[in-house]
mmCIF file of C-alpha atoms and ligand atoms in Angstrom:
data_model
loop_
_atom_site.group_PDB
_atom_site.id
_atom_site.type_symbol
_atom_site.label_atom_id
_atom_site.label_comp_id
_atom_site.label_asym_id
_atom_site.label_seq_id
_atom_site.Cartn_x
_atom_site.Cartn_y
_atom_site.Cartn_z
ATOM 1 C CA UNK A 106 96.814 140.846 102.376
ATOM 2 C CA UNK A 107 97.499 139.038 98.989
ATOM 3 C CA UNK A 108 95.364 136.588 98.126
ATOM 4 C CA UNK A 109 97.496 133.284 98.272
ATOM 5 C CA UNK A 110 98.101 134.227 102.153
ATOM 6 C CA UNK A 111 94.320 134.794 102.421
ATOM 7 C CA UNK A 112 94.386 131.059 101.120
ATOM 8 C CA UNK A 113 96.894 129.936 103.165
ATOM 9 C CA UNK A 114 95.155 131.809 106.815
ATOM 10 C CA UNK A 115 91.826 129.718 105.650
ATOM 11 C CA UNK A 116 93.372 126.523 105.140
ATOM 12 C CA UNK A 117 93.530 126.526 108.912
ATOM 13 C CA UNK A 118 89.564 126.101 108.657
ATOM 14 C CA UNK A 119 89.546 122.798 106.633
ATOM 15 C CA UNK A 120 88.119 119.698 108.134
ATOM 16 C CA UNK A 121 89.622 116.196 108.122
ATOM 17 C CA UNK A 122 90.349 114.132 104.804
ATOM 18 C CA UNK A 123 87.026 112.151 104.706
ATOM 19 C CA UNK A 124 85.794 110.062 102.021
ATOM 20 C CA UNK A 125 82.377 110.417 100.653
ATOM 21 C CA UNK A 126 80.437 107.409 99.115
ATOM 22 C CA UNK A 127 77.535 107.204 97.102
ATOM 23 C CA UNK A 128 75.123 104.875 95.025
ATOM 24 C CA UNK A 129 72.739 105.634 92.140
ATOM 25 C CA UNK A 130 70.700 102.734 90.129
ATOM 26 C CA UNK A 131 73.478 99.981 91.307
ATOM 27 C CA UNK A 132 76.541 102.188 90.846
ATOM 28 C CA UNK A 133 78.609 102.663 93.508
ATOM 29 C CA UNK A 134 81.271 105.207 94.268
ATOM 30 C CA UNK A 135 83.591 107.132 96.418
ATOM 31 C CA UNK A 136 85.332 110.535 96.680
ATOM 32 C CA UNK A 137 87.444 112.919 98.812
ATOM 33 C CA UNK A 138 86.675 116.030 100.864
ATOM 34 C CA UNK A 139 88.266 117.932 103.361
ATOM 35 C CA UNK A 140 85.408 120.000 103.553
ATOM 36 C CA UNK A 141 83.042 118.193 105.951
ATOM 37 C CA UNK A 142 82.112 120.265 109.072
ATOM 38 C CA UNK A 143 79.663 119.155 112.409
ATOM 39 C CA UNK A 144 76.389 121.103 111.881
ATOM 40 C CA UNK A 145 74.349 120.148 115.126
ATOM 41 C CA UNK A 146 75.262 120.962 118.685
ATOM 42 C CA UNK A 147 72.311 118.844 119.679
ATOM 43 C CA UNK A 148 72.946 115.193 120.481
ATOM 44 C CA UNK A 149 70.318 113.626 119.257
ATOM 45 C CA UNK A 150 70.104 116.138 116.216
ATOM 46 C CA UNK A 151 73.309 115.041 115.040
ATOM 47 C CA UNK A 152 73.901 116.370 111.443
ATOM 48 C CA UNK A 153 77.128 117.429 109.408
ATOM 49 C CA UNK A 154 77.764 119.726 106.393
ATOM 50 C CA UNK A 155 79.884 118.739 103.646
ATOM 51 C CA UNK A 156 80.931 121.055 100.147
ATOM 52 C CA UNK A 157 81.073 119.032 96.907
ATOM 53 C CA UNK A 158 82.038 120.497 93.706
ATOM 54 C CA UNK A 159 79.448 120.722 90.835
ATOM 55 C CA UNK A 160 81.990 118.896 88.138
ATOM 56 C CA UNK A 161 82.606 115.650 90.421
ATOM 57 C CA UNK A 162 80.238 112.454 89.425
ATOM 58 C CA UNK A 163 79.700 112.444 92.836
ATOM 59 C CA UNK A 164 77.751 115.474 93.341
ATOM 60 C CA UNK A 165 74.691 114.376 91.023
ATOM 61 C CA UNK A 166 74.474 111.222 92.538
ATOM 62 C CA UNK A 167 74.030 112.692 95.910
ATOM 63 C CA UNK A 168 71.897 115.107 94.562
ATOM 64 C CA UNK A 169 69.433 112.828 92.841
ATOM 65 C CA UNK A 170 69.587 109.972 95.827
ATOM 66 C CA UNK A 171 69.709 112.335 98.873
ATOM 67 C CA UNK A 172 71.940 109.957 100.667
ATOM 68 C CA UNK A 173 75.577 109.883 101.110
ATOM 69 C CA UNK A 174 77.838 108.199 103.896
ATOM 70 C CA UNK A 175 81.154 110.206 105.084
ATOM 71 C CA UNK A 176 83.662 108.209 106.564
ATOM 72 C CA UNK A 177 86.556 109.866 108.707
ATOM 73 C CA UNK A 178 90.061 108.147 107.747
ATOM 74 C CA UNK A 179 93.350 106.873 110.237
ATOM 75 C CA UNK A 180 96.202 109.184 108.952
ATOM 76 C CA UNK A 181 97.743 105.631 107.318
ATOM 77 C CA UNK A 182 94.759 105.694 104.816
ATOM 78 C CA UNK A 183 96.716 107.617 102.358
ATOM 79 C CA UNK A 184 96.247 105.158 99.343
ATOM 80 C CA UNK A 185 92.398 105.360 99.654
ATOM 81 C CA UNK A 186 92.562 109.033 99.176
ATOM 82 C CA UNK A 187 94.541 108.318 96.250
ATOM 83 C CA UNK A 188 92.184 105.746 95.054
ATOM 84 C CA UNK A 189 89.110 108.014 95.114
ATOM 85 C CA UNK A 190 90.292 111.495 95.469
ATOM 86 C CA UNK A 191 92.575 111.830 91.798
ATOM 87 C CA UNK A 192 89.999 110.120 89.367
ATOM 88 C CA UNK A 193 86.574 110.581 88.722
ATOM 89 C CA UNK A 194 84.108 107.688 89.246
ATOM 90 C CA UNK A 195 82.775 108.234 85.698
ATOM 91 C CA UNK A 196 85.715 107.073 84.295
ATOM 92 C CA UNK A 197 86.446 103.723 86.932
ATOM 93 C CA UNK A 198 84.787 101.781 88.994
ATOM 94 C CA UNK A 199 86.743 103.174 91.977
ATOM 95 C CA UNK A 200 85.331 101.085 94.723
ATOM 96 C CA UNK A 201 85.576 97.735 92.325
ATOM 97 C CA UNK A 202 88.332 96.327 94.945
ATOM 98 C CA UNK A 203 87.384 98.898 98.085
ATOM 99 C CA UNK A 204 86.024 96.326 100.649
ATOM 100 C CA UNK A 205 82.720 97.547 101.809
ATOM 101 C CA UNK A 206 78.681 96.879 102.026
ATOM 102 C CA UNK A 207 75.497 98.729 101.504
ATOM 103 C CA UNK A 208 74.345 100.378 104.786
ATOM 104 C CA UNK A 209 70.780 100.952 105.890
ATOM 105 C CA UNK A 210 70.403 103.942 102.939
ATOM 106 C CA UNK A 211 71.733 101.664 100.326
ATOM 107 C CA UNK A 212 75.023 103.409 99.923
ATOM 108 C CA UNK A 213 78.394 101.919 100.646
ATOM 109 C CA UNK A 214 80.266 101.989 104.085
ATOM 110 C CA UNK A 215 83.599 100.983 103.553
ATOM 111 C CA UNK A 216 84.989 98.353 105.696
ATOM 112 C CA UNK A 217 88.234 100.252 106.869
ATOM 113 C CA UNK A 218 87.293 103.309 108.278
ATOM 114 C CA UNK A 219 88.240 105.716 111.656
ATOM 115 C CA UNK A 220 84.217 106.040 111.784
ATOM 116 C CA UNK A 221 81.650 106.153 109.811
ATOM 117 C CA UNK A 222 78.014 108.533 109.195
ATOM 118 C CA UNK A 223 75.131 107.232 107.179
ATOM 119 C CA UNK A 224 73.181 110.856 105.956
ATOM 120 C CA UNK A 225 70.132 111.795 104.555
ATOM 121 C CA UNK A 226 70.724 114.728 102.812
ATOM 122 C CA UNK A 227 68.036 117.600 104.911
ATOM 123 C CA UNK A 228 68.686 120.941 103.237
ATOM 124 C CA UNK A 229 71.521 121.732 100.281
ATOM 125 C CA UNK A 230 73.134 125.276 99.409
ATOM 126 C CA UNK A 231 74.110 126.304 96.089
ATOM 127 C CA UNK A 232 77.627 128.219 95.928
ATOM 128 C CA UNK A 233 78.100 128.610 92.215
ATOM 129 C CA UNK A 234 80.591 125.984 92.066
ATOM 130 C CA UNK A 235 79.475 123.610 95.001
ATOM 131 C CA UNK A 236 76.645 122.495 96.947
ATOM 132 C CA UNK A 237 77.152 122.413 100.161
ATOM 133 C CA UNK A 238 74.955 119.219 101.833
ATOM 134 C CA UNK A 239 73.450 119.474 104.564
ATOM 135 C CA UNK A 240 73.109 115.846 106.344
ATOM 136 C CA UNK A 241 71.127 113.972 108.913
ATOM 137 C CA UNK A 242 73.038 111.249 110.352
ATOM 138 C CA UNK A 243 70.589 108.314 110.654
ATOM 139 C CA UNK A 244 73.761 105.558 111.316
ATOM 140 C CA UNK A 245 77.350 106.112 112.984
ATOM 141 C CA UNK A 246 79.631 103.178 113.298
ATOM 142 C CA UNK A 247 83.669 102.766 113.301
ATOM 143 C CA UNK A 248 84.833 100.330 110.822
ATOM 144 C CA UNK A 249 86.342 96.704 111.133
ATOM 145 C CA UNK A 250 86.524 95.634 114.480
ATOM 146 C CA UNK A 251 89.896 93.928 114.208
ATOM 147 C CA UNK A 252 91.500 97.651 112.381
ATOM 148 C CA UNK A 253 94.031 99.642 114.352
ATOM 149 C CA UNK A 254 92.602 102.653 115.661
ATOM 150 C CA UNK A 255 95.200 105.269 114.814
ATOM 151 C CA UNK A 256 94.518 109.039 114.338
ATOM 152 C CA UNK A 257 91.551 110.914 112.390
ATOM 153 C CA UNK A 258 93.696 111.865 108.621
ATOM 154 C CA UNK A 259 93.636 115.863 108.548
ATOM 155 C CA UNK A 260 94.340 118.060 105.762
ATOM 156 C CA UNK A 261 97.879 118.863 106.549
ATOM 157 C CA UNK A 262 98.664 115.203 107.939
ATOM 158 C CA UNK A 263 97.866 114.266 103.739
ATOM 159 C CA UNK A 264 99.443 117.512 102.532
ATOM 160 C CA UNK A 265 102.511 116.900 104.683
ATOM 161 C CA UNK A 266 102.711 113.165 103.923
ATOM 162 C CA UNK A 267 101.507 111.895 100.437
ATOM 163 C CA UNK A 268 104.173 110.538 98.376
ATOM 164 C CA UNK A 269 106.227 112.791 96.263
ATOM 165 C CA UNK A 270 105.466 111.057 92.838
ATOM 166 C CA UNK A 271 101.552 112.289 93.543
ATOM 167 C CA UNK A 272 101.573 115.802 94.466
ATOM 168 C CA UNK A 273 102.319 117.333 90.907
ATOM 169 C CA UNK A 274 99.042 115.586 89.927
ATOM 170 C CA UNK A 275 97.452 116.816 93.260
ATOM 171 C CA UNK A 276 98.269 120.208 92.802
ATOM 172 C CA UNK A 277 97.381 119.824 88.928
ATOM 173 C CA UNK A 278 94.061 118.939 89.912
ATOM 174 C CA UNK A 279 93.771 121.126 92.493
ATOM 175 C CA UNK A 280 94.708 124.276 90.024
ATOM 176 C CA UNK A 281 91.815 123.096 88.031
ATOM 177 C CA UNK A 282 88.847 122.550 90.708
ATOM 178 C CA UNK A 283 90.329 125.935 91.528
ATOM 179 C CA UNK A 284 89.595 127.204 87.987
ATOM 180 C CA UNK A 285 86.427 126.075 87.809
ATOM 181 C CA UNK A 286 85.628 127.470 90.895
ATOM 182 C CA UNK A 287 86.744 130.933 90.335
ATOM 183 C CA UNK A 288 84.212 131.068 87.009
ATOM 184 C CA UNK A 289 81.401 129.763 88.770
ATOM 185 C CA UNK A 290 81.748 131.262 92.124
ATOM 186 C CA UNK A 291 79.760 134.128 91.719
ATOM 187 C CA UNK A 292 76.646 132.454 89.763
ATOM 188 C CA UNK A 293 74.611 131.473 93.273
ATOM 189 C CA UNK A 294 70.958 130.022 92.649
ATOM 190 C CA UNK A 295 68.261 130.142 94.553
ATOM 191 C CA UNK A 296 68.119 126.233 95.177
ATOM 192 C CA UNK A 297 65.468 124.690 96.740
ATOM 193 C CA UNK A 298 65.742 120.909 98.484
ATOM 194 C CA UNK A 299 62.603 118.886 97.501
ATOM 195 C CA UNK A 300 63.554 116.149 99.149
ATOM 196 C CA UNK A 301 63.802 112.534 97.355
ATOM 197 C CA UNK A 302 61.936 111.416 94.181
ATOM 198 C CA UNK A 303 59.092 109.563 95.016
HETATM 199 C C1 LIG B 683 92.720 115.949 100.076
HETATM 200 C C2 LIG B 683 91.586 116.159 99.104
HETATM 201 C C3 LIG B 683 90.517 116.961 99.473
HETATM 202 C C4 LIG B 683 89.433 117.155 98.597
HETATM 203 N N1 LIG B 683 88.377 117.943 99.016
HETATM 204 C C5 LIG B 683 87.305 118.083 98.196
HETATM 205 C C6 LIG B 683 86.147 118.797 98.639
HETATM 206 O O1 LIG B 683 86.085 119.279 99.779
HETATM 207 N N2 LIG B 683 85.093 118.910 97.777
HETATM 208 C C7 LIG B 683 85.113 118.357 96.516
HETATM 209 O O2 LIG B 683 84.137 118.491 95.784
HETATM 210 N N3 LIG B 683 86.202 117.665 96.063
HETATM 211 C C8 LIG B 683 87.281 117.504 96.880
HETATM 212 N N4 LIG B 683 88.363 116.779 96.467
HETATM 213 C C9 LIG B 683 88.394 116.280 95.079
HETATM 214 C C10 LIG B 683 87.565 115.018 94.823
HETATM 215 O O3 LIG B 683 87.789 114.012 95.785
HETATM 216 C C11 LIG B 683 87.920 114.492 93.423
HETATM 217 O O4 LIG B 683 87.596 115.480 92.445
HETATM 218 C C12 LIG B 683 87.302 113.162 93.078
HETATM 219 O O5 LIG B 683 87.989 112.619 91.965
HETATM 220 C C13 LIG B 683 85.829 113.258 92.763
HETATM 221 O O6 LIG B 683 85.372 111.970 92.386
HETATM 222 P P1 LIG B 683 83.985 111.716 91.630
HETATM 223 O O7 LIG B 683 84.014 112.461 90.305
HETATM 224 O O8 LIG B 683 83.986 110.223 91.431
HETATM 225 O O9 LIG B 683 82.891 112.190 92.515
HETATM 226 C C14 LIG B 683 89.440 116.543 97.329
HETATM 227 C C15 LIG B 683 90.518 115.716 96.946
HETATM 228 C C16 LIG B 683 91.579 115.516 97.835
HETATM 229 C C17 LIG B 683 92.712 114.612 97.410
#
C-alpha cells in the first residue's frame, strides 16, 4: 500500500479537535490537537493521552509545568481552532480576547467549551518529534451554562468544514509539522518523567 493511503486508513484513528491550554510564569496559552485519546478504563482512574509536537510553544510549557487542561469543542467552534491552531503562542498572545479563568492547576479553562479536563501530567513518552502526555484528570466540567450543547468537533467535521480561504495555510502548515516530523521521527530518547520542579 502507498504511503499517502497508509495516511489516509490512519486518519480514521484520530481523536476529536480539542484545544489544549497552558500557563507558565503568568503566560497563558492555547493550541490544537486531534490527537487526544482516553487512557483509563477505570472510573475513578480517569486519565487521557494527548501527542504534542516538540516545535509548538506549547509543548515546553507543559513540559516544565506538568499541567495542561484539554477541552473538547461543539463542531460550531471552528474560529477557535483557527485562533489557536495556525499561530504559535510565541508570536501572540492567543488567548488575549479567549474568555476564560485559571482552574484549580492554574491553567486556563476556557469559558466556551463541549467539556472540559484539568490534567496533571503522570508519565510522558518521547517519539522523536512529539511527546506524548500522559494525564491525570483531577477536574472535568462542561463550559458556560447558558452555551448550546451541540456536537463534540471531530477531525473530519473541521477537515470537511473550515472555510476555503484557510485550508491552503492548513495544509501549508500541516506539510511542515509533517517535515519536521519525518527528520525527527526516528531519534526516540529514553525520557524519564520527574515529576514537577519543586
Ligand atoms: C485540526 C488540527 C489538529 C492539530 N493536531 C495537533 C496535534 O495533535 N499535535 C500537535 O502538536 N499539534 C497539532 N496541531 C497544530 C497546533 O495546534 C499548532 O501548531 C499550534 O499553532 C501550536 O501552538 P503553540 O506553538 O502556541 O503551542 C493541530 C492543528 C489543527 C488545526
Amino acid at each position: 500500500m502507498r504511503p499517502d493511503q497508509v495516511y489516509q486508513l490512519l486518519r480514521n484513528l484520530t481523536s476529536p479537535v480539542v484545544a489544549v491550554t497552558c500557563e507558565r510564569a503568568g503566560k497563558r496559552n492555547g493550541m490544537i490537537s486531534d490527537s487526544a485519546v482516553r487512557a483509563s478504563i477505570v472510573p475513578t482512574i480517569p486519565r487521557l493521552s494527548v501527542f504534542i509536537h516538540k516545535f509548538n510553544f506549547s509543548h515546553d510549557v507543559i513540559f516544565e509545568t506538568g499541567r495542561f487542561v484539554l477541552h473538547l469543542l461543539r463542531s460550531d467552534q471552528l474560529e477557535l481552532v483557527h485562533k489557536l491552531g495556525f499561530v504559535s503562542g510565541r508570536d501572540r498572545d492567543k488567548l488575549a480576547d479567549v474568555p476564560h479563568a485559571l482552574g484549580r492547576l492554574g491553567a486556563p479553562v476556557l469559558d466556551d467549551c463541549y467539556a472540559h479536563f484539568e490534567c496533571r501530567v503522570a508519565n510522558v513518552m518521547d517519539t522523536g518529534s512529539s511527546t506524548c502526555f500522559l494525564g491525570d484528570v483531577i477536574e472535568v466540567g462542561h463550559g458556560r451554562a447558558d452555551a448550546p450543547r451541540g456536537d463534540v468537533m471531530t477531525a473530519a467535521h473541521f477537515r470537511g468544514h473550515m472555510p476555503a480561504a484557510w485550508r491552503k495555510e492548513y495544509e501549508d502548515l500541516l506539510a511542515a509539522a509533517q517535515r519536521f516530523a519525518a527528520e525527527r521521527s526516528r531519534d526516540i530518547r529514553a525520557v524519564t518523567w520527574k515529576g514537577l520542579r519543586p
